[in-house]
Coordinates of C-alpha atoms in Angstrom, one line a residue:
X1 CA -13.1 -5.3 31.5
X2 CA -14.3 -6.9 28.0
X3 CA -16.1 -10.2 28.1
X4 CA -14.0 -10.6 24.5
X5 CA -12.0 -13.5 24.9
X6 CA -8.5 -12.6 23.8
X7 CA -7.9 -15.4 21.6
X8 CA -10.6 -17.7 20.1
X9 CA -9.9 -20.2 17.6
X10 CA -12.5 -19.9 14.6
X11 CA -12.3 -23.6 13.8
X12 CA -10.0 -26.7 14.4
X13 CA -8.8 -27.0 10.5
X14 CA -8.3 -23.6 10.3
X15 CA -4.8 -22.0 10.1
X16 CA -5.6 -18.6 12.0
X17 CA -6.7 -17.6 15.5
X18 CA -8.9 -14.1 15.6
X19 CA -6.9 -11.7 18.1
X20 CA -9.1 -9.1 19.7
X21 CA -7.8 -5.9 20.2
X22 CA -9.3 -2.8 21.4
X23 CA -12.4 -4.2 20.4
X24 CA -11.0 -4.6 16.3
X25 CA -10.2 -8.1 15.0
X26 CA -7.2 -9.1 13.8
X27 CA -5.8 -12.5 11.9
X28 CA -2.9 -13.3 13.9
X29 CA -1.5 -16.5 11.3
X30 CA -0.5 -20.1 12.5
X31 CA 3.2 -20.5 13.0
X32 CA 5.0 -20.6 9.5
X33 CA 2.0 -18.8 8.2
X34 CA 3.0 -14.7 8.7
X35 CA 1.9 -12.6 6.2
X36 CA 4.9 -11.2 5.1
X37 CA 4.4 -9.7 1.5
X38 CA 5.1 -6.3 0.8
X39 CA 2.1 -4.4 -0.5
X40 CA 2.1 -2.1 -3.2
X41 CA -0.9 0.5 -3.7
X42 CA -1.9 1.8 -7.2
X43 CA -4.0 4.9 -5.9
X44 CA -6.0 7.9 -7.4
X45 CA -6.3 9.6 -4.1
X46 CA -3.0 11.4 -3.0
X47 CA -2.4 10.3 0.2
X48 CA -1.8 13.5 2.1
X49 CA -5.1 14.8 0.8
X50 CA -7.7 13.8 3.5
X51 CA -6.7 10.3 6.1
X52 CA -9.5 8.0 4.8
X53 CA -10.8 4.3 5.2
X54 CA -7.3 3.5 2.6
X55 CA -4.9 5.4 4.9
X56 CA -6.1 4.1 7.7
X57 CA -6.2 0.2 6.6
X58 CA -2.1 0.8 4.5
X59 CA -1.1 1.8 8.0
X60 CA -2.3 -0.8 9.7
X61 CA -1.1 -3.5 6.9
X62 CA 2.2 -1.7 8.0
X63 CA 2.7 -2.8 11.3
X64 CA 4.4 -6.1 10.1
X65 CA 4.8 -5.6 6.3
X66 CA 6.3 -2.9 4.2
X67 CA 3.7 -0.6 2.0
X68 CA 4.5 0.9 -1.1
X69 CA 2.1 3.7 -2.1
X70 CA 2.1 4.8 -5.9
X71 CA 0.0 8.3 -6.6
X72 CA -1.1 9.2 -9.7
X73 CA 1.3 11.5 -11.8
X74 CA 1.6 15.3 -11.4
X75 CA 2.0 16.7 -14.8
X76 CA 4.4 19.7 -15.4
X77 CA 8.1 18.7 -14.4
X78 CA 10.9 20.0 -16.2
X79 CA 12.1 16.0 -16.5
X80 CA 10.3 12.6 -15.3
X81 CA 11.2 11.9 -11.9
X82 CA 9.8 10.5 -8.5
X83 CA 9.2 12.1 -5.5
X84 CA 9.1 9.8 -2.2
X85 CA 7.5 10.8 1.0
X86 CA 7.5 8.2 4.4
X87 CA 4.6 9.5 6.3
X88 CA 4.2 6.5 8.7
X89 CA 6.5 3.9 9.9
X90 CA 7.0 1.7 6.7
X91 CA 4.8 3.9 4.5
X92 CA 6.6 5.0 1.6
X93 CA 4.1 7.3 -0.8
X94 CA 5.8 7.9 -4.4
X95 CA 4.1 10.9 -6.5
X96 CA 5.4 10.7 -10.3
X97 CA 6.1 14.3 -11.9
X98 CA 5.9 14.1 -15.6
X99 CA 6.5 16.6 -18.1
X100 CA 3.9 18.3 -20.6
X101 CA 3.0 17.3 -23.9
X102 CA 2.8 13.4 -23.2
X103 CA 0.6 11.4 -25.6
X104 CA -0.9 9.0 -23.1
X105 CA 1.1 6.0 -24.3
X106 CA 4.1 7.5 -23.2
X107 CA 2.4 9.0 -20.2
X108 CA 1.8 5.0 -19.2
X109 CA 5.0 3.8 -20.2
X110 CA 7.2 6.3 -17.9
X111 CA 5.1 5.7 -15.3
X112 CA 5.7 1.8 -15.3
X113 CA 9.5 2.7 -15.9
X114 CA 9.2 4.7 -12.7
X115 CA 7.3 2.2 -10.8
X116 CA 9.5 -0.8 -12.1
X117 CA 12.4 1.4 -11.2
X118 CA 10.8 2.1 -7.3
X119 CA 9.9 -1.0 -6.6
X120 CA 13.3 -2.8 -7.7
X121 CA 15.1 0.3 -5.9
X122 CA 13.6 -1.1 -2.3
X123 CA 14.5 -4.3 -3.1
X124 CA 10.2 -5.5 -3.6
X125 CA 10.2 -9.4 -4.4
X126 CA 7.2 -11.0 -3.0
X127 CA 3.7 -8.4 -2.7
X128 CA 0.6 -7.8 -2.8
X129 CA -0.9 -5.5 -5.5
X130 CA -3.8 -3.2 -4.3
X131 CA -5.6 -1.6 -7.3
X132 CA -7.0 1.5 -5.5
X133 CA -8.0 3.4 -8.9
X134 CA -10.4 3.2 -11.5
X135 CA -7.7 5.1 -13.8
X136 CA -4.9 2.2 -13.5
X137 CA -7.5 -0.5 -15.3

């Protein structure tokens, strides 16, 4: 048995507790003070590539949140379109396909059509925007 305390209050004024769990802290929120945002992920890595630290921290965000996952485009479809795949309990992982010949203005502008498109589709109001990619900035 683990001398961890289960709960511990960090301080008095402070609106979070720290819950241990299986030996990995977690904020558990004061009442009326969930974290309930969505979060949407800009990402250069595609997601079924290799389960890293990003992976592994999305699907733990999605335990009591939705997460939005947006890949970088594949280039090459006969039309723009989005493919969606939900590899974890509220994951949702959207891989743009874009045709050839783009100039990269309008590469960027279908993309944010897509995305704006995606993210108004599932109903995304209040979230929290993870830049995971040098190529987004």
């Amino acid at each position: 048995m683990s001398s961890v305390p289960t709960s511990m209050r960090v301080d008095d004024d402070a609106p979070y507790s720290i819950d241990h769990e299986e030996n990995m802290a977690q904020m558990t929120f004061a009442p009326g003070m969930r974290m309930t945002s969505d979060l949407v992920c800009l990402s250069h890595l595609r997601w079924s590539w290799v389960y890293q630290r990003p992976q592994h921290l999305m699907t733990r965000a999605a335990r009591d949140r939705r997460v939005f996952v947006f890949e970088e485009p594949l280039i090459g479809a006969d039309r723009p379109r989005i493919d969606i795949a939900r590899p974890a309990r509220n994951v949702s992982v959207a891989t743009p396909r874009l045709p050839d010949g783009l100039s990269s203005i309008d590469r960027v502008s279908m993309q944010r059509e897509i995305l704006d498109a995606w993210v108004a589709r599932e109903g995304v109001r209040d979230f929290t925007l993870w830049y995971y990619t040098t190529l987004a900035l």
